[in-house]
Amino acid sequence: MTKQAFVALVTCFNEDETINYQATRAQVRRQVAAGNNIMCAGTNGDFTALTFEEKVRLTEEVVDEVGGRVKVIVNAGMPATFETVKLAREFDRIGVDGIAVITPFFIACTQDGLVRHFSTVADAVKTPVYLYDIPARTQNHIEPETARTLAGHGNIAGIKDSGGAKETLEAYLQVAKEFDGFEVYSGPDHLVLWALQNGAAGCISGLGNAMPHVLAGILNAFNAGEIGESEKQQAIFAAFRTDLYALGFAPAMVKRALFLQDASVGASRQPALLPNAEQDAQIAAILRKYELLG
């Protein structure tokens, strides 16, 4: 099976913090040109700062710009099952390739509650649903046994693991071996190649916003059986990650790095990063180190 790379696409903003749809479309074209698929309205896309209506229009714009050239997954996850279902139905109508559902955040969920939540969403749409586990941000974790239960649902197609622990990823990969068609996508950028070598269907990367061709290079080389080249590209990707993420909150660092490459992407709506000349100089130095900035 050909492995797939998705980029968790940034959402571009104007100076007044309204969404810049044209700039977002340009980022879609950039990723498509590199050969990467798209995930929109995810963590790197500032989904927690977007309104319901903005998420719907954003997805419509991205799907239109992609024009069927690559796959599009969109995140519908919200704390309440009710709003998650409403969003998922809109994305179902638009016609995406997959609907990711991040675990509910702010509220503490039992594992039975997670089974009910994800099952209810999957029952409400025809588009395949992907579980999205990122416990450091949501404080709720999809236990491997819960993933095993949900893998038996006819419309739950896989999971994105952004936990960062090999042990959990291995457990999810074991579930994939037991359920034909259940796909595991790795989120941590330092584990892309490791995940592919251990049976993952692909990755969903935030760092790929700033380094799209290296991400694509990892996947292309792996799919071609050129493991040495894939290892080389992964080493570059992991080193860039280490340097950049040492400066602060990962999605904020990715967005700022991309801003320094192309100011049309705008700032973030999130308060995680305020413009800082010293930090910008550090990010710019890292970009130049990897020949990503002139």
mmCIF file of C-alpha atoms in Angstrom:
data_model
loop_
_atom_site.group_PDB
_atom_site.id
_atom_site.type_symbol
_atom_site.label_atom_id
_atom_site.label_comp_id
_atom_site.label_asym_id
_atom_site.label_seq_id
_atom_site.Cartn_x
_atom_site.Cartn_y
_atom_site.Cartn_z
ATOM 1 C CA MET A 1 0.000 0.000 0.000
ATOM 2 C CA THR A 2 1.323 3.449 -0.930
ATOM 3 C CA LYS A 3 1.967 5.524 2.174
ATOM 4 C CA GLN A 4 0.397 8.985 2.361
ATOM 5 C CA ALA A 5 1.671 12.298 3.721
ATOM 6 C CA PHE A 6 -0.851 14.878 4.909
ATOM 7 C CA VAL A 7 0.072 18.396 5.997
ATOM 8 C CA ALA A 8 -1.961 19.878 8.840
ATOM 9 C CA LEU A 9 -2.430 23.107 6.917
ATOM 10 C CA VAL A 10 -2.161 26.502 8.593
ATOM 11 C CA THR A 11 -5.099 28.873 8.300
ATOM 12 C CA CYS A 12 -3.995 32.245 6.911
ATOM 13 C CA PHE A 13 -5.218 35.503 8.434
ATOM 14 C CA ASN A 14 -5.396 39.140 7.406
ATOM 15 C CA GLU A 15 -4.093 41.892 9.700
ATOM 16 C CA ASP A 16 -7.581 42.271 11.214
ATOM 17 C CA GLU A 17 -7.570 38.511 11.971
ATOM 18 C CA THR A 18 -10.250 37.658 9.428
ATOM 19 C CA ILE A 19 -9.383 34.580 7.385
ATOM 20 C CA ASN A 20 -7.349 35.241 4.254
ATOM 21 C CA TYR A 21 -8.848 32.604 1.985
ATOM 22 C CA GLN A 22 -6.719 33.511 -1.023
ATOM 23 C CA ALA A 23 -3.506 33.102 0.959
ATOM 24 C CA THR A 24 -4.816 29.808 2.341
ATOM 25 C CA ARG A 25 -5.495 28.645 -1.213
ATOM 26 C CA ALA A 26 -1.908 29.548 -2.096
ATOM 27 C CA GLN A 27 -0.670 27.326 0.725
ATOM 28 C CA VAL A 28 -2.871 24.527 -0.581
ATOM 29 C CA ARG A 29 -1.284 24.899 -4.033
ATOM 30 C CA ARG A 30 2.176 24.833 -2.459
ATOM 31 C CA GLN A 31 1.464 21.561 -0.682
ATOM 32 C CA VAL A 32 -0.216 19.976 -3.696
ATOM 33 C CA ALA A 33 2.806 20.902 -5.819
ATOM 34 C CA ALA A 34 5.032 19.100 -3.304
ATOM 35 C CA GLY A 35 2.784 16.034 -3.487
ATOM 36 C CA ASN A 36 1.266 16.277 -0.013
ATOM 37 C CA ASN A 37 -2.361 15.708 0.965
ATOM 38 C CA ILE A 38 -4.210 18.234 3.141
ATOM 39 C CA MET A 39 -5.726 18.237 6.599
ATOM 40 C CA CYS A 40 -7.498 21.481 7.407
ATOM 41 C CA ALA A 41 -9.007 22.975 10.574
ATOM 42 C CA GLY A 42 -6.611 20.996 12.734
ATOM 43 C CA THR A 43 -4.318 22.068 15.571
ATOM 44 C CA ASN A 44 -1.915 23.837 13.205
ATOM 45 C CA GLY A 45 -4.921 25.415 11.500
ATOM 46 C CA ASP A 46 -6.030 27.289 14.651
ATOM 47 C CA PHE A 47 -9.272 25.297 14.758
ATOM 48 C CA THR A 48 -10.044 26.303 18.347
ATOM 49 C CA ALA A 49 -10.056 29.955 17.238
ATOM 50 C CA LEU A 50 -12.355 29.451 14.236
ATOM 51 C CA THR A 51 -16.129 29.853 14.239
ATOM 52 C CA PHE A 52 -18.479 27.161 12.973
ATOM 53 C CA GLU A 53 -19.198 29.153 9.811
ATOM 54 C CA GLU A 54 -15.504 29.801 9.167
ATOM 55 C CA LYS A 55 -14.683 26.097 9.387
ATOM 56 C CA VAL A 56 -17.361 25.312 6.832
ATOM 57 C CA ARG A 57 -16.226 27.984 4.386
ATOM 58 C CA LEU A 58 -12.554 27.128 4.953
ATOM 59 C CA THR A 59 -13.264 23.512 4.035
ATOM 60 C CA GLU A 60 -15.220 24.564 0.957
ATOM 61 C CA GLU A 61 -12.334 26.766 -0.193
ATOM 62 C CA VAL A 62 -9.718 24.065 0.404
ATOM 63 C CA VAL A 63 -11.725 21.349 -1.356
ATOM 64 C CA ASP A 64 -12.357 23.671 -4.289
ATOM 65 C CA GLU A 65 -8.674 24.585 -4.571
ATOM 66 C CA VAL A 66 -7.552 20.965 -4.334
ATOM 67 C CA GLY A 67 -9.926 20.014 -7.127
ATOM 68 C CA GLY A 68 -9.505 16.295 -6.486
ATOM 69 C CA ARG A 69 -5.736 16.333 -7.029
ATOM 70 C CA VAL A 70 -4.964 15.125 -3.493
ATOM 71 C CA LYS A 71 -6.976 13.956 -0.505
ATOM 72 C CA VAL A 72 -8.550 16.301 2.034
ATOM 73 C CA ILE A 73 -9.289 15.468 5.666
ATOM 74 C CA VAL A 74 -10.935 18.036 7.936
ATOM 75 C CA ASN A 75 -11.189 18.121 11.720
ATOM 76 C CA ALA A 76 -14.729 18.351 13.100
ATOM 77 C CA GLY A 77 -13.902 17.697 16.749
ATOM 78 C CA MET A 78 -15.403 19.901 19.454
ATOM 79 C CA PRO A 79 -16.088 19.374 23.168
ATOM 80 C CA ALA A 80 -19.776 18.624 22.585
ATOM 81 C CA THR A 81 -20.958 15.678 20.510
ATOM 82 C CA PHE A 82 -23.859 17.834 19.280
ATOM 83 C CA GLU A 83 -21.659 20.463 17.604
ATOM 84 C CA THR A 84 -19.213 17.846 16.335
ATOM 85 C CA VAL A 85 -22.067 16.066 14.545
ATOM 86 C CA LYS A 86 -23.315 19.364 13.081
ATOM 87 C CA LEU A 87 -19.862 20.151 11.711
ATOM 88 C CA ALA A 88 -19.306 16.620 10.451
ATOM 89 C CA ARG A 89 -22.567 16.727 8.517
ATOM 90 C CA GLU A 90 -21.478 19.960 6.832
ATOM 91 C CA PHE A 91 -18.152 18.394 5.841
ATOM 92 C CA ASP A 92 -20.010 15.316 4.641
ATOM 93 C CA ARG A 93 -22.095 17.580 2.392
ATOM 94 C CA ILE A 94 -19.020 19.354 1.031
ATOM 95 C CA GLY A 95 -17.410 16.077 0.057
ATOM 96 C CA VAL A 96 -14.110 15.571 1.873
ATOM 97 C CA ASP A 97 -12.138 12.315 1.874
ATOM 98 C CA GLY A 98 -12.137 11.935 5.632
ATOM 99 C CA ILE A 99 -13.422 13.600 8.791
ATOM 100 C CA ALA A 100 -10.992 13.700 11.712
ATOM 101 C CA VAL A 101 -12.500 14.008 15.178
ATOM 102 C CA ILE A 102 -10.194 15.237 17.916
ATOM 103 C CA THR A 103 -11.032 14.005 21.398
ATOM 104 C CA PRO A 104 -13.288 16.375 23.335
ATOM 105 C CA PHE A 105 -11.289 18.978 25.236
ATOM 106 C CA PHE A 106 -11.781 20.891 28.509
ATOM 107 C CA ILE A 107 -14.116 18.210 29.913
ATOM 108 C CA ALA A 108 -12.845 14.899 31.296
ATOM 109 C CA CYS A 109 -14.227 11.900 29.401
ATOM 110 C CA THR A 110 -14.496 8.260 30.368
ATOM 111 C CA GLN A 111 -13.493 5.686 27.765
ATOM 112 C CA ASP A 112 -17.150 4.668 27.448
ATOM 113 C CA GLY A 113 -17.970 8.320 26.841
ATOM 114 C CA LEU A 114 -15.387 8.451 24.061
ATOM 115 C CA VAL A 115 -16.859 5.344 22.436
ATOM 116 C CA ARG A 116 -20.287 6.937 22.479
ATOM 117 C CA HIS A 117 -18.957 10.272 21.172
ATOM 118 C CA PHE A 118 -17.032 8.854 18.222
ATOM 119 C CA SER A 119 -19.704 6.287 17.373
ATOM 120 C CA THR A 120 -22.411 8.952 17.316
ATOM 121 C CA VAL A 121 -20.389 11.085 14.891
ATOM 122 C CA ALA A 122 -19.546 8.118 12.674
ATOM 123 C CA ASP A 123 -23.219 7.092 12.595
ATOM 124 C CA ALA A 124 -24.220 10.582 11.407
ATOM 125 C CA VAL A 125 -22.131 10.746 8.213
ATOM 126 C CA LYS A 126 -21.152 8.686 5.198
ATOM 127 C CA THR A 127 -17.602 10.064 4.998
ATOM 128 C CA PRO A 128 -15.011 7.889 6.790
ATOM 129 C CA VAL A 129 -14.196 9.119 10.292
ATOM 130 C CA TYR A 130 -10.684 9.197 11.773
ATOM 131 C CA LEU A 131 -10.070 9.333 15.517
ATOM 132 C CA TYR A 132 -7.605 12.054 16.547
ATOM 133 C CA ASP A 133 -5.654 11.519 19.769
ATOM 134 C CA ILE A 134 -3.576 14.390 21.168
ATOM 135 C CA PRO A 135 -3.816 14.020 24.968
ATOM 136 C CA ALA A 136 -1.299 16.754 25.792
ATOM 137 C CA ARG A 137 -3.745 19.300 24.377
ATOM 138 C CA THR A 138 -7.168 17.773 25.147
ATOM 139 C CA GLN A 139 -6.385 15.953 28.426
ATOM 140 C CA ASN A 140 -8.353 12.994 27.047
ATOM 141 C CA HIS A 141 -6.588 9.923 25.665
ATOM 142 C CA ILE A 142 -8.010 7.197 23.447
ATOM 143 C CA GLU A 143 -6.781 4.025 25.117
ATOM 144 C CA PRO A 144 -5.691 1.282 22.669
ATOM 145 C CA GLU A 145 -8.552 -0.939 23.847
ATOM 146 C CA THR A 146 -10.998 1.872 23.084
ATOM 147 C CA ALA A 147 -9.458 2.252 19.623
ATOM 148 C CA ARG A 148 -9.929 -1.513 19.202
ATOM 149 C CA THR A 149 -13.623 -1.195 20.079
ATOM 150 C CA LEU A 150 -14.106 1.724 17.690
ATOM 151 C CA ALA A 151 -12.169 0.011 14.895
ATOM 152 C CA GLY A 152 -15.093 -2.396 14.642
ATOM 153 C CA HIS A 153 -17.448 0.430 13.674
ATOM 154 C CA GLY A 154 -18.162 0.289 9.971
ATOM 155 C CA ASN A 155 -17.460 3.990 9.394
ATOM 156 C CA ILE A 156 -14.380 4.563 11.553
ATOM 157 C CA ALA A 157 -11.431 4.246 9.203
ATOM 158 C CA GLY A 158 -8.416 4.941 11.402
ATOM 159 C CA ILE A 159 -6.648 7.130 13.926
ATOM 160 C CA LYS A 160 -4.197 10.017 13.987
ATOM 161 C CA ASP A 161 -1.801 9.539 16.879
ATOM 162 C CA SER A 162 -0.245 12.787 18.102
ATOM 163 C CA GLY A 163 0.690 11.508 21.539
ATOM 164 C CA GLY A 164 4.380 11.172 20.761
ATOM 165 C CA ALA A 165 4.922 7.864 22.556
ATOM 166 C CA LYS A 166 6.133 4.893 20.538
ATOM 167 C CA GLU A 167 4.371 2.520 22.930
ATOM 168 C CA THR A 168 0.942 3.983 22.168
ATOM 169 C CA LEU A 169 1.672 4.124 18.457
ATOM 170 C CA GLU A 170 2.716 0.465 18.552
ATOM 171 C CA ALA A 171 -0.549 -0.420 20.303
ATOM 172 C CA TYR A 172 -2.599 1.415 17.673
ATOM 173 C CA LEU A 173 -0.621 -0.318 14.922
ATOM 174 C CA GLN A 174 -1.507 -3.647 16.527
ATOM 175 C CA VAL A 175 -5.187 -2.687 16.273
ATOM 176 C CA ALA A 176 -4.641 -1.954 12.574
ATOM 177 C CA LYS A 177 -3.276 -5.469 12.109
ATOM 178 C CA GLU A 178 -6.426 -6.903 13.653
ATOM 179 C CA PHE A 179 -8.919 -4.789 11.668
ATOM 180 C CA ASP A 180 -8.511 -4.684 7.916
ATOM 181 C CA GLY A 181 -8.909 -1.132 6.613
ATOM 182 C CA PHE A 182 -8.198 0.586 9.933
ATOM 183 C CA GLU A 183 -5.376 3.045 9.240
ATOM 184 C CA VAL A 184 -2.891 4.616 11.626
ATOM 185 C CA TYR A 185 -1.379 8.025 10.845
ATOM 186 C CA SER A 186 1.542 9.321 12.878
ATOM 187 C CA GLY A 187 1.516 12.935 14.060
ATOM 188 C CA PRO A 188 4.969 13.440 15.657
ATOM 189 C CA ASP A 189 7.379 14.595 12.959
ATOM 190 C CA HIS A 190 10.388 12.763 14.391
ATOM 191 C CA LEU A 191 8.537 9.425 14.056
ATOM 192 C CA VAL A 192 7.440 9.627 10.411
ATOM 193 C CA LEU A 193 9.845 7.034 9.023
ATOM 194 C CA TRP A 194 9.689 4.822 12.101
ATOM 195 C CA ALA A 195 5.907 4.743 11.833
ATOM 196 C CA LEU A 196 6.023 3.893 8.120
ATOM 197 C CA GLN A 197 8.472 1.063 8.779
ATOM 198 C CA ASN A 198 6.173 -0.325 11.449
ATOM 199 C CA GLY A 199 2.982 -0.374 9.423
ATOM 200 C CA ALA A 200 1.479 3.125 9.564
ATOM 201 C CA ALA A 201 -0.577 4.218 6.568
ATOM 202 C CA GLY A 202 1.203 7.565 6.597
ATOM 203 C CA CYS A 203 1.614 10.736 8.619
ATOM 204 C CA ILE A 204 -0.174 14.007 9.306
ATOM 205 C CA SER A 205 2.496 16.657 9.817
ATOM 206 C CA GLY A 206 2.445 20.219 11.096
ATOM 207 C CA LEU A 207 6.115 20.815 10.350
ATOM 208 C CA GLY A 208 5.462 20.071 6.676
ATOM 209 C CA ASN A 209 3.960 23.562 6.382
ATOM 210 C CA ALA A 210 7.481 24.993 6.543
ATOM 211 C CA MET A 211 9.323 22.090 4.891
ATOM 212 C CA PRO A 212 6.902 20.465 2.417
ATOM 213 C CA HIS A 213 9.433 18.948 0.028
ATOM 214 C CA VAL A 214 11.422 17.209 2.755
ATOM 215 C CA LEU A 215 8.234 15.679 4.153
ATOM 216 C CA ALA A 216 7.260 14.503 0.679
ATOM 217 C CA GLY A 217 10.808 13.235 0.209
ATOM 218 C CA ILE A 218 10.527 10.925 3.222
ATOM 219 C CA LEU A 219 7.356 9.367 1.827
ATOM 220 C CA ASN A 220 8.420 9.261 -1.824
ATOM 221 C CA ALA A 221 11.712 7.564 -1.035
ATOM 222 C CA PHE A 222 10.047 5.080 1.294
ATOM 223 C CA ASN A 223 7.409 4.205 -1.287
ATOM 224 C CA ALA A 224 10.147 3.710 -3.881
ATOM 225 C CA GLY A 225 12.056 1.378 -1.570
ATOM 226 C CA GLU A 226 14.920 3.863 -1.226
ATOM 227 C CA ILE A 227 15.282 3.559 2.535
ATOM 228 C CA GLY A 228 18.667 5.283 2.688
ATOM 229 C CA GLU A 229 17.260 8.392 1.042
ATOM 230 C CA SER A 230 14.195 8.260 3.270
ATOM 231 C CA GLU A 231 16.455 8.101 6.335
ATOM 232 C CA LYS A 232 18.408 11.094 5.043
ATOM 233 C CA GLN A 233 15.263 13.175 4.591
ATOM 234 C CA GLN A 234 13.916 12.084 7.982
ATOM 235 C CA ALA A 235 17.168 13.145 9.653
ATOM 236 C CA ILE A 236 16.832 16.630 8.153
ATOM 237 C CA PHE A 237 13.174 16.812 9.184
ATOM 238 C CA ALA A 238 13.889 15.676 12.742
ATOM 239 C CA ALA A 239 16.808 18.075 13.168
ATOM 240 C CA PHE A 240 14.689 21.002 11.930
ATOM 241 C CA ARG A 241 11.976 19.962 14.385
ATOM 242 C CA THR A 242 14.422 19.862 17.291
ATOM 243 C CA ASP A 243 15.808 23.301 16.488
ATOM 244 C CA LEU A 244 12.469 24.999 15.860
ATOM 245 C CA TYR A 245 10.412 23.439 18.630
ATOM 246 C CA ALA A 246 13.050 24.308 21.226
ATOM 247 C CA LEU A 247 11.860 27.919 20.911
ATOM 248 C CA GLY A 248 8.241 27.448 22.027
ATOM 249 C CA PHE A 249 4.758 26.001 21.415
ATOM 250 C CA ALA A 250 5.138 23.867 18.292
ATOM 251 C CA PRO A 251 2.167 25.056 16.163
ATOM 252 C CA ALA A 252 3.002 28.684 16.970
ATOM 253 C CA MET A 253 6.624 28.137 15.936
ATOM 254 C CA VAL A 254 5.539 26.523 12.656
ATOM 255 C CA LYS A 255 3.191 29.418 11.884
ATOM 256 C CA ARG A 256 5.847 32.019 12.664
ATOM 257 C CA ALA A 257 8.462 30.184 10.598
ATOM 258 C CA LEU A 258 6.031 30.101 7.698
ATOM 259 C CA PHE A 259 5.253 33.803 8.228
ATOM 260 C CA LEU A 260 8.947 34.639 7.906
ATOM 261 C CA GLN A 261 8.993 32.671 4.645
ATOM 262 C CA ASP A 262 5.757 34.235 3.367
ATOM 263 C CA ALA A 263 4.114 37.090 5.293
ATOM 264 C CA SER A 264 0.801 36.536 3.487
ATOM 265 C CA VAL A 265 -0.014 33.691 5.890
ATOM 266 C CA GLY A 266 -0.470 36.273 8.643
ATOM 267 C CA ALA A 267 -0.130 35.840 12.369
ATOM 268 C CA SER A 268 -2.103 33.477 14.572
ATOM 269 C CA ARG A 269 -5.354 34.229 16.357
ATOM 270 C CA GLN A 270 -4.006 32.320 19.329
ATOM 271 C CA PRO A 271 -2.234 34.166 22.175
ATOM 272 C CA ALA A 272 0.549 31.554 22.245
ATOM 273 C CA LEU A 273 2.995 33.740 20.330
ATOM 274 C CA LEU A 274 3.335 37.503 20.203
ATOM 275 C CA PRO A 275 5.723 39.087 17.687
ATOM 276 C CA ASN A 276 9.171 39.154 19.248
ATOM 277 C CA ALA A 277 12.179 40.498 17.359
ATOM 278 C CA GLU A 278 14.672 38.323 19.225
ATOM 279 C CA GLN A 279 12.669 35.149 18.641
ATOM 280 C CA ASP A 280 12.061 36.057 15.003
ATOM 281 C CA ALA A 281 15.814 36.381 14.553
ATOM 282 C CA GLN A 282 16.296 32.921 16.076
ATOM 283 C CA ILE A 283 13.646 31.394 13.809
ATOM 284 C CA ALA A 284 15.116 33.125 10.760
ATOM 285 C CA ALA A 285 18.565 31.742 11.624
ATOM 286 C CA ILE A 286 17.101 28.230 11.792
ATOM 287 C CA LEU A 287 15.356 28.697 8.441
ATOM 288 C CA ARG A 288 18.612 29.861 6.852
ATOM 289 C CA LYS A 289 20.457 26.894 8.368
ATOM 290 C CA TYR A 290 18.119 24.575 6.449
ATOM 291 C CA GLU A 291 18.152 26.796 3.332
ATOM 292 C CA LEU A 292 14.494 27.711 3.775
ATOM 293 C CA LEU A 293 15.067 31.454 3.831
ATOM 294 C CA GLY A 294 17.234 33.630 1.601
#
